[in-house]
Short mmCIF file of C-alpha atoms and ligand atoms in Angstrom, two decimals:
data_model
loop_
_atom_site.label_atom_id
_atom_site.label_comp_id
_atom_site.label_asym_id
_atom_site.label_seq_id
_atom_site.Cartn_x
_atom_site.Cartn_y
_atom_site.Cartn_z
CA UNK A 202 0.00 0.00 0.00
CA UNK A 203 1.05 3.79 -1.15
CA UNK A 204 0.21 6.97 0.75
CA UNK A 205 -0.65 10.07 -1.50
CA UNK A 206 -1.40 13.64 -0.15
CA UNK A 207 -4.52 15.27 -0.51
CA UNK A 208 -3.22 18.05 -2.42
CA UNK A 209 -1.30 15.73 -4.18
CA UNK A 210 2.46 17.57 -4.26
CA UNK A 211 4.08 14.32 -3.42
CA UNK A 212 5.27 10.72 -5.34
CA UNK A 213 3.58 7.92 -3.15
CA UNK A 214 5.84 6.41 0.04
CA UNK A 215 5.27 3.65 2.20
CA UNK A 216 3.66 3.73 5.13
CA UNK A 217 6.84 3.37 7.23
CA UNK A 218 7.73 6.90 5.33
CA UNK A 219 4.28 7.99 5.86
CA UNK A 220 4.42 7.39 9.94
CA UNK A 221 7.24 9.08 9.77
CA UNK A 222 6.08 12.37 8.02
CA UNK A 223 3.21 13.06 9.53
CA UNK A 224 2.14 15.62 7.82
CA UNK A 225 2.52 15.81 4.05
CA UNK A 226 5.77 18.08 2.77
CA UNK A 227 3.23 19.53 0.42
CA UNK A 228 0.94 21.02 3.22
CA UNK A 229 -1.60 18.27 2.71
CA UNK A 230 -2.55 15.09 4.97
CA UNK A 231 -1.56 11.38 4.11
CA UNK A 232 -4.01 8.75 2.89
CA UNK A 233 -3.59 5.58 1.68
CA UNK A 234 -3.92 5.58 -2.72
CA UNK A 235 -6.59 2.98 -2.61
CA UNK A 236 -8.77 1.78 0.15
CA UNK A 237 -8.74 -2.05 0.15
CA UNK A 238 -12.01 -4.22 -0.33
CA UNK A 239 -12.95 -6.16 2.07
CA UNK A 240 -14.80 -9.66 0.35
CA UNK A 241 -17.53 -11.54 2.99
CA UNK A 242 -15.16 -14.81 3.79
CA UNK A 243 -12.58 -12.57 4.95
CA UNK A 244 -15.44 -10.54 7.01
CA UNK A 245 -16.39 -14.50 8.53
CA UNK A 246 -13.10 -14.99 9.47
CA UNK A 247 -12.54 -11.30 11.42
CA UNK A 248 -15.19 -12.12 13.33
CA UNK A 249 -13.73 -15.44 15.41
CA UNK A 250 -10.69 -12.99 16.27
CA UNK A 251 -9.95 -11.03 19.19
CA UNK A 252 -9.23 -7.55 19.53
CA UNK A 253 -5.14 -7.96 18.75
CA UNK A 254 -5.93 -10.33 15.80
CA UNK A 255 -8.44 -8.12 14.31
CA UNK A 256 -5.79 -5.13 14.89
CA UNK A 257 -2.92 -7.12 13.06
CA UNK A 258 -5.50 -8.71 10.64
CA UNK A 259 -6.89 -4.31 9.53
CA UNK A 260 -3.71 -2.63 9.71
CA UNK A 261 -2.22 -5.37 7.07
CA UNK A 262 -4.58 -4.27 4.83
CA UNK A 263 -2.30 -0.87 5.45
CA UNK A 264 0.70 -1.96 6.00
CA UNK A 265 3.29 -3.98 3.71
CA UNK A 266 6.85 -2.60 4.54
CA UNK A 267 7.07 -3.94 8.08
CA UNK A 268 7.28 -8.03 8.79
CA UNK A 269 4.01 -9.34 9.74
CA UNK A 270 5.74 -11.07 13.06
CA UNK A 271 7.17 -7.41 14.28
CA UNK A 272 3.74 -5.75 13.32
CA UNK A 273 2.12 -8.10 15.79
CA UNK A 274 4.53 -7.51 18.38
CA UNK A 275 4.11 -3.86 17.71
CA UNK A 276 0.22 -4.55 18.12
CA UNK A 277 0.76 -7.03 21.28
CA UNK A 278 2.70 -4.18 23.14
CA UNK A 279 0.56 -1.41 22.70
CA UNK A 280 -2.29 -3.10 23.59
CA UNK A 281 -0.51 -4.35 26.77
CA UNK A 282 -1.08 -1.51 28.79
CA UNK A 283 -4.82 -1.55 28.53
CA UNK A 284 -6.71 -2.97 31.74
CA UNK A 285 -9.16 -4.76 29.83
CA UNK A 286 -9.04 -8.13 28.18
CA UNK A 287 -11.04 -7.23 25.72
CA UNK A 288 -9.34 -3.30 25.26
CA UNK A 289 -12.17 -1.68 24.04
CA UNK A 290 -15.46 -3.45 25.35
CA UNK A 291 -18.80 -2.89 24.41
CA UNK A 292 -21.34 -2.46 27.20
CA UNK A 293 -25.49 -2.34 26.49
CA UNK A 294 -27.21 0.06 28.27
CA UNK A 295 -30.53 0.83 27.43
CA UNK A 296 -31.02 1.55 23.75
CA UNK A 297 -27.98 2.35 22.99
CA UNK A 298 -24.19 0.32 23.43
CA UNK A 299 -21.02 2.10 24.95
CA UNK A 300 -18.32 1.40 23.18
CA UNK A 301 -15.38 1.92 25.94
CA UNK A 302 -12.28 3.11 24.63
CA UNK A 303 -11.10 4.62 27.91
CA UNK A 304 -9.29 1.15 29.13
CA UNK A 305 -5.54 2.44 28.23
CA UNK A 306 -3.57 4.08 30.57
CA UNK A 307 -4.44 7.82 30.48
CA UNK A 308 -8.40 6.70 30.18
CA UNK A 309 -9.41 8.19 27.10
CA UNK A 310 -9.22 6.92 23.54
CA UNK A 311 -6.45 8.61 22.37
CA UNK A 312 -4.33 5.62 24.14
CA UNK A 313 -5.57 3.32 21.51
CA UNK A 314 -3.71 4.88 18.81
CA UNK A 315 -0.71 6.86 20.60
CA UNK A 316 0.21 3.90 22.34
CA UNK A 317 0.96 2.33 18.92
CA UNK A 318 2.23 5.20 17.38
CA UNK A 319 4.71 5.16 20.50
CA UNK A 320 5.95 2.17 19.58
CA UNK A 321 5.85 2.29 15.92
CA UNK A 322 8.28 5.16 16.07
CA UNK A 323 10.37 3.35 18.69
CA UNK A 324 10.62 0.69 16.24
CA UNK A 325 11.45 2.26 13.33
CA UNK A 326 14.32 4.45 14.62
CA UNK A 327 15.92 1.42 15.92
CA UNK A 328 15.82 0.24 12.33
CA UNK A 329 17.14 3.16 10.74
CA UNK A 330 19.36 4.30 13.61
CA UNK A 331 18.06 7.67 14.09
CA UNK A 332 17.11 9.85 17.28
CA UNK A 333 13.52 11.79 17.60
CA UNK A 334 12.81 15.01 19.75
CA UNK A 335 9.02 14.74 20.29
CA UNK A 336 7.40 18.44 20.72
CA UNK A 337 3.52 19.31 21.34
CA UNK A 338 1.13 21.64 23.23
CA UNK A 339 -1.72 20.18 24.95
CA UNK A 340 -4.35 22.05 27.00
CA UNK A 341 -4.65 18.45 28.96
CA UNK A 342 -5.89 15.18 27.17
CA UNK A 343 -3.40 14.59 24.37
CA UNK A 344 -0.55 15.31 26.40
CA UNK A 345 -0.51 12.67 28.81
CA UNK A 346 -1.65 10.16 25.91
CA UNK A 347 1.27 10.89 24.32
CA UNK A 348 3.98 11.42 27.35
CA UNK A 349 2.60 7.39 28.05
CA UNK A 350 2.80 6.27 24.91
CA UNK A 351 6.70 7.20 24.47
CA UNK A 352 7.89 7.35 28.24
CA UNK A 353 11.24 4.65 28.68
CA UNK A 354 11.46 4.38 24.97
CA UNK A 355 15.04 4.93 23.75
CA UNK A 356 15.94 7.03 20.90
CA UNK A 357 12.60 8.90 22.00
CA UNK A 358 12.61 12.20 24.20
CA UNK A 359 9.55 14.14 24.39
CA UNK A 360 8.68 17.47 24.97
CA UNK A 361 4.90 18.55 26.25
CA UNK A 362 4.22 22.13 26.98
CA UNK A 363 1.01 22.67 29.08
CA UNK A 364 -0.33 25.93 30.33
CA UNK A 365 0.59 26.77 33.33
CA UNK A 366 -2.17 25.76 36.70
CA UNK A 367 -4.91 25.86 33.63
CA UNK A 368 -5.03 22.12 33.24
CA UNK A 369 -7.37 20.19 35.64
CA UNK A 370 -5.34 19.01 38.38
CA UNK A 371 -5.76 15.40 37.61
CA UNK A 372 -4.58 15.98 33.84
CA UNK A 373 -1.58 18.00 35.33
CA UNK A 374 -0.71 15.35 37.67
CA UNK A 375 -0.65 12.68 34.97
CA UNK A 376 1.62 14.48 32.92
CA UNK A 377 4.30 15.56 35.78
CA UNK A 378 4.11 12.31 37.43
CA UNK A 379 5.63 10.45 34.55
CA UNK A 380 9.29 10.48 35.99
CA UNK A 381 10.88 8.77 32.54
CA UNK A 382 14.07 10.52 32.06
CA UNK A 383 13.48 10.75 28.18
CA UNK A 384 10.17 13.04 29.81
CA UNK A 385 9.87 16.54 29.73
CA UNK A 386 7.04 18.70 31.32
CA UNK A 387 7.08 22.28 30.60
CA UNK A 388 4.50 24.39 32.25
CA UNK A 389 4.69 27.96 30.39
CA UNK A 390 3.27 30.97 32.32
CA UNK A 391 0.17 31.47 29.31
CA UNK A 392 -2.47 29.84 27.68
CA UNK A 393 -2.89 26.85 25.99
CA UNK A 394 -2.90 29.20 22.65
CA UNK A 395 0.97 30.26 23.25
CA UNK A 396 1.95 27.06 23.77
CA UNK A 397 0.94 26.01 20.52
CA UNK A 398 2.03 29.14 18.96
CA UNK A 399 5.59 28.33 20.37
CA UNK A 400 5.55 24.81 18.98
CA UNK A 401 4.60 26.27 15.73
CA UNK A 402 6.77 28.58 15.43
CA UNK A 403 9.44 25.94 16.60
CA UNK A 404 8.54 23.63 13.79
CA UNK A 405 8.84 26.55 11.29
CA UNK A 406 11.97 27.22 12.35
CA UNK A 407 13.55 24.29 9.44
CA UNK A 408 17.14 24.61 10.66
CA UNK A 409 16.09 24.13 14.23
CA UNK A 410 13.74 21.31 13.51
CA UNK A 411 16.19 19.31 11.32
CA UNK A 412 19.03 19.94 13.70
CA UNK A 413 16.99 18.04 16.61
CA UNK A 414 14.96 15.44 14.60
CA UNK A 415 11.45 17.29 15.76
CA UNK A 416 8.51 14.54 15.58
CA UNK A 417 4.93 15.76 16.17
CA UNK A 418 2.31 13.50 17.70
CA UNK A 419 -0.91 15.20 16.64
CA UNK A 420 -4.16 14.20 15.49
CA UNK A 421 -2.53 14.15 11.57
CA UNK A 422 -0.88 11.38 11.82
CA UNK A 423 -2.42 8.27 9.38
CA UNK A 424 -0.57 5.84 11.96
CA UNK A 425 -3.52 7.10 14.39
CA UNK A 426 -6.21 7.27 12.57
CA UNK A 427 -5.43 3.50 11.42
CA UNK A 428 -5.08 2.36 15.33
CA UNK A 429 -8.71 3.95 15.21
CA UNK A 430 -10.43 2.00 12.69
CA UNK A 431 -10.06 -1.36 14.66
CA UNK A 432 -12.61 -0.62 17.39
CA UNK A 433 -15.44 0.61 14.61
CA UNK A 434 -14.46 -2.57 13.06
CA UNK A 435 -14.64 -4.66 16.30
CA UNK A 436 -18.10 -3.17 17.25
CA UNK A 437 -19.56 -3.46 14.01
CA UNK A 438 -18.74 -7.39 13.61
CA UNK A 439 -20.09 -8.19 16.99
CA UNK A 440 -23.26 -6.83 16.50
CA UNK A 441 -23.85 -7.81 13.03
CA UNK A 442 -23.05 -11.56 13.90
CA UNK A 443 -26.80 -12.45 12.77
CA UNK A 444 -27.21 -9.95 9.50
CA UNK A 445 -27.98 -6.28 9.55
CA UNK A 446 -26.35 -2.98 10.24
CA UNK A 447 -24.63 -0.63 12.85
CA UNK A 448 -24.82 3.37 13.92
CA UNK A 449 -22.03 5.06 15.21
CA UNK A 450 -22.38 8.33 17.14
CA UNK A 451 -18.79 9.60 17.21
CA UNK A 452 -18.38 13.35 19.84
CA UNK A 453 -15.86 14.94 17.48
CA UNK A 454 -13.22 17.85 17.73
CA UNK A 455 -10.72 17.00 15.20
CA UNK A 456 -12.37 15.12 12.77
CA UNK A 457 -10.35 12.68 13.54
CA UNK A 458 -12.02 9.90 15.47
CA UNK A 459 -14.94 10.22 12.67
CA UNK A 460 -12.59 9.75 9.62
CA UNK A 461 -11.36 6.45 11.32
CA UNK A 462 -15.12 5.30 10.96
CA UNK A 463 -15.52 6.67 7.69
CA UNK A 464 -12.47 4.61 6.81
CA UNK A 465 -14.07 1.74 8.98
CA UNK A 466 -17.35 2.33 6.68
CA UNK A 467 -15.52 2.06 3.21
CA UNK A 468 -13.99 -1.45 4.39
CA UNK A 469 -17.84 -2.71 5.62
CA UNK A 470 -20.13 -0.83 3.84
CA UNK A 471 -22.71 -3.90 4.65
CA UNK A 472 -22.20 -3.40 8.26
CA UNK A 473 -21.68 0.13 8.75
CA UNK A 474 -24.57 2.64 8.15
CA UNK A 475 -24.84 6.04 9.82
CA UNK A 476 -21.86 8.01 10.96
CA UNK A 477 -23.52 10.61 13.59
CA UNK A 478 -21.18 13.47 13.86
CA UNK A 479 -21.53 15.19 17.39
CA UNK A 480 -20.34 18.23 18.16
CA UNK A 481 -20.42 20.57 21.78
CA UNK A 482 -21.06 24.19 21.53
CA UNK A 483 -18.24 24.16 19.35
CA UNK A 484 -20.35 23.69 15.81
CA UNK A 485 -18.08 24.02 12.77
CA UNK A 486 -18.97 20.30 12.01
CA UNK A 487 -22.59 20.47 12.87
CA UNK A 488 -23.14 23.28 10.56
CA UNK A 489 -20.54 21.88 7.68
CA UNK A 490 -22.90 18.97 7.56
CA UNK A 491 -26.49 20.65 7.88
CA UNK A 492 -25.90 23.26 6.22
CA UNK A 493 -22.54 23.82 4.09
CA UNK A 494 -21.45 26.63 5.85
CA UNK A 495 -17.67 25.53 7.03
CA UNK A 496 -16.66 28.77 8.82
CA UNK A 497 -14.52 29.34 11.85
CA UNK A 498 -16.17 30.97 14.89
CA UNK A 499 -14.57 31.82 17.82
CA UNK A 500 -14.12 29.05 20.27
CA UNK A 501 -16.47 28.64 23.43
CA UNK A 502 -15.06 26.64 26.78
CA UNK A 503 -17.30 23.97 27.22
CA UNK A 504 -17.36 20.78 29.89
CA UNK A 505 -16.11 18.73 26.92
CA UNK A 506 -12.55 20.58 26.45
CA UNK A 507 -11.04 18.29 24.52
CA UNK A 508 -13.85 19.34 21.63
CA UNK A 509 -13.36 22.78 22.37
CA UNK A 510 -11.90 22.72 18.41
CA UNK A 511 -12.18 25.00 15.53
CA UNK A 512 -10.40 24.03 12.80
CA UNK A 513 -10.56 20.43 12.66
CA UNK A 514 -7.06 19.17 11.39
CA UNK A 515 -8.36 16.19 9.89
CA UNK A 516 -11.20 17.38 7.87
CA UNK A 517 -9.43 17.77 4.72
CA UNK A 518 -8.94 14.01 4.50
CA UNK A 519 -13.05 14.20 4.12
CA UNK A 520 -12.72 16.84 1.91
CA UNK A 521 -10.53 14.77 -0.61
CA UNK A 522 -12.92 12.25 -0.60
CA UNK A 523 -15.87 14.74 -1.21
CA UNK A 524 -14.26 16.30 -4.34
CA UNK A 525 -14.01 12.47 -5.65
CA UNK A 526 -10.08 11.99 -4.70
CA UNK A 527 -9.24 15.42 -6.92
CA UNK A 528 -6.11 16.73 -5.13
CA UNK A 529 -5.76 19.85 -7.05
CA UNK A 530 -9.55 20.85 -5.64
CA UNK A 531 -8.27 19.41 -2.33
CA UNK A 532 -5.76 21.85 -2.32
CA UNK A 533 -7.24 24.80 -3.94
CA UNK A 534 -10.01 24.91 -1.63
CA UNK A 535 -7.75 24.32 1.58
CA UNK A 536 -5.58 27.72 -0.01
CA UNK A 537 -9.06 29.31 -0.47
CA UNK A 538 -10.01 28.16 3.36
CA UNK A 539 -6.23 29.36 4.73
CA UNK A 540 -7.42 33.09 2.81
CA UNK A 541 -11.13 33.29 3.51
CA UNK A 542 -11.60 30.81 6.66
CA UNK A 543 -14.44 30.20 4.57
CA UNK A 544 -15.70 26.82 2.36
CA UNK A 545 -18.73 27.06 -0.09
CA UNK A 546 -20.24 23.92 -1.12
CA UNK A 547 -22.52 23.41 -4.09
CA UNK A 548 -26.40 21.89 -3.51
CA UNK A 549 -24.95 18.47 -5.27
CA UNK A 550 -22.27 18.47 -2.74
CA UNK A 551 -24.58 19.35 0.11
CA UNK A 552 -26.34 16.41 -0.23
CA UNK A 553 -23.38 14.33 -0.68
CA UNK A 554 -22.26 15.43 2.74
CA UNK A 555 -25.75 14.43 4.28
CA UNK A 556 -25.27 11.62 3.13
CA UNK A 557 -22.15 10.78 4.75
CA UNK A 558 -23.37 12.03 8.06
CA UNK A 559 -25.47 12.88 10.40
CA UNK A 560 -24.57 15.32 12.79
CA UNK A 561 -25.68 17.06 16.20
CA UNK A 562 -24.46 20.13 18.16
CA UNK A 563 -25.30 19.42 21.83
CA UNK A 564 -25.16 22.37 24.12
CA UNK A 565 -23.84 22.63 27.49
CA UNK A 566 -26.99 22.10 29.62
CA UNK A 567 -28.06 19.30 27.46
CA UNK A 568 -24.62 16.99 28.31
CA UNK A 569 -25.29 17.75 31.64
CA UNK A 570 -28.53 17.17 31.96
CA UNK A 571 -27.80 13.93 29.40
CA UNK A 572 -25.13 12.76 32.38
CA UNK A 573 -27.97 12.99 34.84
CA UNK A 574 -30.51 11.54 32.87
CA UNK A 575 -28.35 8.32 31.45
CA UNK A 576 -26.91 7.71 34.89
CA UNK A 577 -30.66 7.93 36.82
CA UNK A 578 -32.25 5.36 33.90
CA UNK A 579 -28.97 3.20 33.62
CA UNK A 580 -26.98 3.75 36.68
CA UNK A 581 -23.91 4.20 34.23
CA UNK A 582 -21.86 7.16 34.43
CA UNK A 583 -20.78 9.38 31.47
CA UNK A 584 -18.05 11.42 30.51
CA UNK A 585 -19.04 15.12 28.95
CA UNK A 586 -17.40 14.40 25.87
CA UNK A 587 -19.46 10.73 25.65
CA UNK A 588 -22.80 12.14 27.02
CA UNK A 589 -22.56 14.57 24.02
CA UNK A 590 -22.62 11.47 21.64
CA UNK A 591 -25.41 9.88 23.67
CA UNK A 592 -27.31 13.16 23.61
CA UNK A 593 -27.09 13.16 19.82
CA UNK A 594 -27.17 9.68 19.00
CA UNK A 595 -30.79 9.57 21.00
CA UNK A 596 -32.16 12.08 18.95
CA UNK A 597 -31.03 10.17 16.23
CA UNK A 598 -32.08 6.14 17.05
CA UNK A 599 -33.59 4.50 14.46
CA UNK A 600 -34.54 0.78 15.89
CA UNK A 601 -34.12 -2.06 15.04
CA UNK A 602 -30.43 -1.06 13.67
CA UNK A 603 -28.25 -0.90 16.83
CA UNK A 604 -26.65 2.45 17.79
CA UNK A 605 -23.25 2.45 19.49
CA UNK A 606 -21.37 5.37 20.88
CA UNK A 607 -18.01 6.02 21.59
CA UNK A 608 -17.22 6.90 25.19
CA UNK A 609 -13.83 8.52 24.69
CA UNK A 610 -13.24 9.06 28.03
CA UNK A 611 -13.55 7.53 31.73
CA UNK A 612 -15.81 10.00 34.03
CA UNK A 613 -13.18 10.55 36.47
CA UNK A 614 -11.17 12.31 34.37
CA UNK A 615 -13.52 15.26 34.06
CA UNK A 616 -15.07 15.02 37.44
CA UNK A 617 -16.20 18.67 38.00
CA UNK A 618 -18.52 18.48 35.37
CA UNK A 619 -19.77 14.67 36.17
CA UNK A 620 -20.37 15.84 40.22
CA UNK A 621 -22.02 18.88 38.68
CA UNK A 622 -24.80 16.41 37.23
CA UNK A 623 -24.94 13.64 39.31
CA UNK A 624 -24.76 15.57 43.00
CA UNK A 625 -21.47 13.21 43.54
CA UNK A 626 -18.31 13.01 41.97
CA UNK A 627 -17.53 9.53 40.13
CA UNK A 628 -15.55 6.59 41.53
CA UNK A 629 -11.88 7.06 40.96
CA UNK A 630 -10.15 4.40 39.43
CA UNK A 631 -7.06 2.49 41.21
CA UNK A 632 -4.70 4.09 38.98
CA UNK A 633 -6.02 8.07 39.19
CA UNK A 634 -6.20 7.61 43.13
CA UNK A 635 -2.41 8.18 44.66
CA UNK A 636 -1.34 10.63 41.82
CA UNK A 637 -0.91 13.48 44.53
CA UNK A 638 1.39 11.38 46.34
CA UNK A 639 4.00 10.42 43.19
CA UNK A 640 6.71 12.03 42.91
CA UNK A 641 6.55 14.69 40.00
CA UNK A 642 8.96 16.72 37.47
CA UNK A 643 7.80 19.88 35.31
CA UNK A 644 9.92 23.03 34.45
CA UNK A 645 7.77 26.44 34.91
CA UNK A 646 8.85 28.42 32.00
CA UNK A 647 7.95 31.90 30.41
CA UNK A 648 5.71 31.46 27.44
CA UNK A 649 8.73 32.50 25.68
CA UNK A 650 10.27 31.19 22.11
CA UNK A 651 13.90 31.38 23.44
CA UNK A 652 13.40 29.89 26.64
CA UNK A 653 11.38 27.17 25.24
CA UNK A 654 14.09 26.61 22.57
CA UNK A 655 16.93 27.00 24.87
CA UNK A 656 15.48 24.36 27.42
CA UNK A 657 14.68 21.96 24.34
CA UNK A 658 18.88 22.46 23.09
CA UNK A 659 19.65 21.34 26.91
CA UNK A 660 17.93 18.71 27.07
CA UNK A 661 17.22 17.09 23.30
CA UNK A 662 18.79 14.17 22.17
C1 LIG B 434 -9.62 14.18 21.54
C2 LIG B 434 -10.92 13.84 22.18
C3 LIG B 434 -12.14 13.87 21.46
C4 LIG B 434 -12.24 14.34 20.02
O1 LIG B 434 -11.60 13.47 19.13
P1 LIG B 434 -11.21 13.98 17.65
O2 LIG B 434 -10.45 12.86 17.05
O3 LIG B 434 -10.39 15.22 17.86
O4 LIG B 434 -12.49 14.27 16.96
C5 LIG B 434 -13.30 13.48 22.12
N1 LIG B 434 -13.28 13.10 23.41
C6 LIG B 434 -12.14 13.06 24.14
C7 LIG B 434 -12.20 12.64 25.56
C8 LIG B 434 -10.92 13.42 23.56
O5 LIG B 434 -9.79 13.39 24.29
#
């Protein structure tokens, strides 16, 4: 299998190269040239395997430059660390099924695919001999996913700027409590905003960002949207055992999570129907698909932060496949967006899009009052960002095909918000509960360029 860009300004590399790019040199984002068919024995036989099996058995479809033995190693690993023998179980509550992708060891979703990314990269600088300088801004979830998912790897450091006391303090802990010498926590006197501003302008800097190997470990990456397609393809098979289809209802910030079930979709289109794409306040998406009107807004704090998103990094990948694989549109209309912050899209197109979603915006008082609601009928307890996909997936049930929702996050990470609804905070799991008493490391920095830089030259590999 090749990997093109979406504005199609490079010649197709593997997907070793691919993992390794993250984003395209052209500006564009990475996709694999052809998306595989999937033929019904081979559908028969996914659905005897387990979670790992079905992992090694998708990402071959993907993946042909690295030995099938060291991909299920690579596979066996990540999954490892998940507390779960099943990683990513599916629970029934009510009319709808959870799918649980909080099992990992940050509890929320994004383990599933930085964990593997971790150790893909791990892997393949052992191969080729090289060193990697990891450098990202997080305003709380992504950050400890990805400190986790590299921390005691060699040839790895990694570098995680959070704002400083404006993460919660659980999210803060799990980041500064990872002692990993190859770990470094930079709190930067700022928001969340300069942080990534800093990084950016890092990354522009080329000389800089040859000189230390940079690697970025955002949303971008095909490596994580890949990880992400197992679990739609896990859910799916187990409730389509006797015949008909599945709904997803996917909370989404990034576009990310979605496009993994959109690539999920295009290997079982018998088994996959409706994608429902819910948003929080934060409605970009909600209005892309209702209406056409992609536009950036300003960006409201809501009780599901980590969908506090405007521009959704992976939404071009959609785009591509909207404007029937025609990179030159892909990338005119990304140049036009970059200009305008504006995308038009023609009636034709319109309906394409409704046809490839569904989509919700959920407001604040709704999750919480969803949280309340779901947890007095089921006695289950939801996450903000998962009550928003509840919220919207109930408005959009259509029995008897069932309906299952991603819960991207365990409750007790966003606790505030859960005790808000429920009169009681949720039970802490074994691993959140001595945090405070770990020993910790984080440097308080200026939200400064040169300090930044100067304490990544001290300490990069
Ligand atoms: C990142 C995140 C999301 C949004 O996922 P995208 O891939 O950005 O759409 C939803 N919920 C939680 C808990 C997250 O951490």
């Amino acid at each position: 299998m090749k990997y093109i860009s979406t504005r199609g300004g490079i010649d197709p590399i593997s997907f070793k190269q691919a993992v390794m790019m993250g984003l395209a040199t052209d500006g564009g984002l990475l996709l694999p040239q052809i998306m595989p068919l999937i033929d019904s024995t081979t559908v028969s036989s996914w659905r005897r395997m387990s979670y790992t099996e079905l992992a090694h058995a998708v990402f071959s479809l993907f993946v042909d430059d690295i030995p099938a033995k060291d991909l299920q190693q690579l596979i066996e690993r990540s999954y490892s660390t998940f507390n779960h023998p099943e990683i990513t179980p599916l629970v029934q509550k009510d009319k709808v099924y959870i799918l649980e992708l909080f099992h990992g060891p940050t509890l929320a979703f994004k383990d599933v695919a930085l964990q593997f990314l971790g150790n893909v990269f791990e892997y393949l600088l052992q191969e080729s001999g090289e060193k990697m300088n990891i450098l990202g801004a997080t305003s709380g979830d992504t950050g400890s996913a990805a400190i986790y998912g590299v921390r005691g790897k060699e040839r790895i450091n990694i570098f995680i700027i959070h704002p400083y006391k404006r993460v919660s303090a659980v999210q803060e802990l799990q980041m500064t409590t990872v002692t990993d010498a190859n770990v470094f926590n930079i709190a930067i006197r700022g928001t969340f905003d300069d942080g990534q501003a800093i990084v950016k302008n890092l990354f522009n800097n080329i000389a800089f960002k040859q000189q230390y190997h940079l690697g970025a470990v955002n949303s971008i990456n095909w490596a994580r949207i890949l990880a992400q397609v197992v679990y739609y393809v896990y859910a799916a098979l187990k409730l389509t055992e006797n015949g008909g289809m599945v709904d997803f209802s996917v909370p989404t910030g990034n576009f990310g999570d979605i496009f993994a079930g959109f690539v999920a979709r295009k290997l079982l289109p018998d088994q996959i129907r409706n994608l429902v794409l819910a948003t929080n306040e934060n409605d970009l998406l909600t209005r892309f698909v209702l209406k056409g009107d992609y536009s950036l807004g300003k960006v409201v704090q809501t009780s599901s932060p980590s969908m506090d998103i405007q521009v959704a990094s992976n939404f071009e990948r959609y785009l591509y496949f909207l404007y029937d694989e025609n990179a030159a549109r892909t990338r005119d209309a990304m140049l036009e967006f970059g200009k305008t912050g504006k995308l038009h899209f023609s009636a034709v197109e319109q309906e394409r899009i409704r046809t490839a979603f569904l989509s919700e915006s959920v407001s604040q008082d709704q999750t919480i009052s969803r949280i309340r609601s779901f947890y007095k009928e089921n006695g289950y307890v939801l996450d903000p960002h998962t009550a928003v996909g509840v919220d919207a997936a109930l408005r959009k049930l259509d029995s008897p095909t069932p309906m299952v929702c991603l819960a991207t996050a365990h409750p007790a990470k966003f606790s505030g918000a859960v005790e808000e609804a429920i009169g009681h905070p949720p039970e802490i799991p074994e691993s959140f509960r001595d945090l405070d008493k770990k020993e910790s490391r984080c440097r308080v920095l200026d939200a400064d360029v040169k300090q930044i830089k100067e304490f990544i030259e001290k300490n990069a590999l």
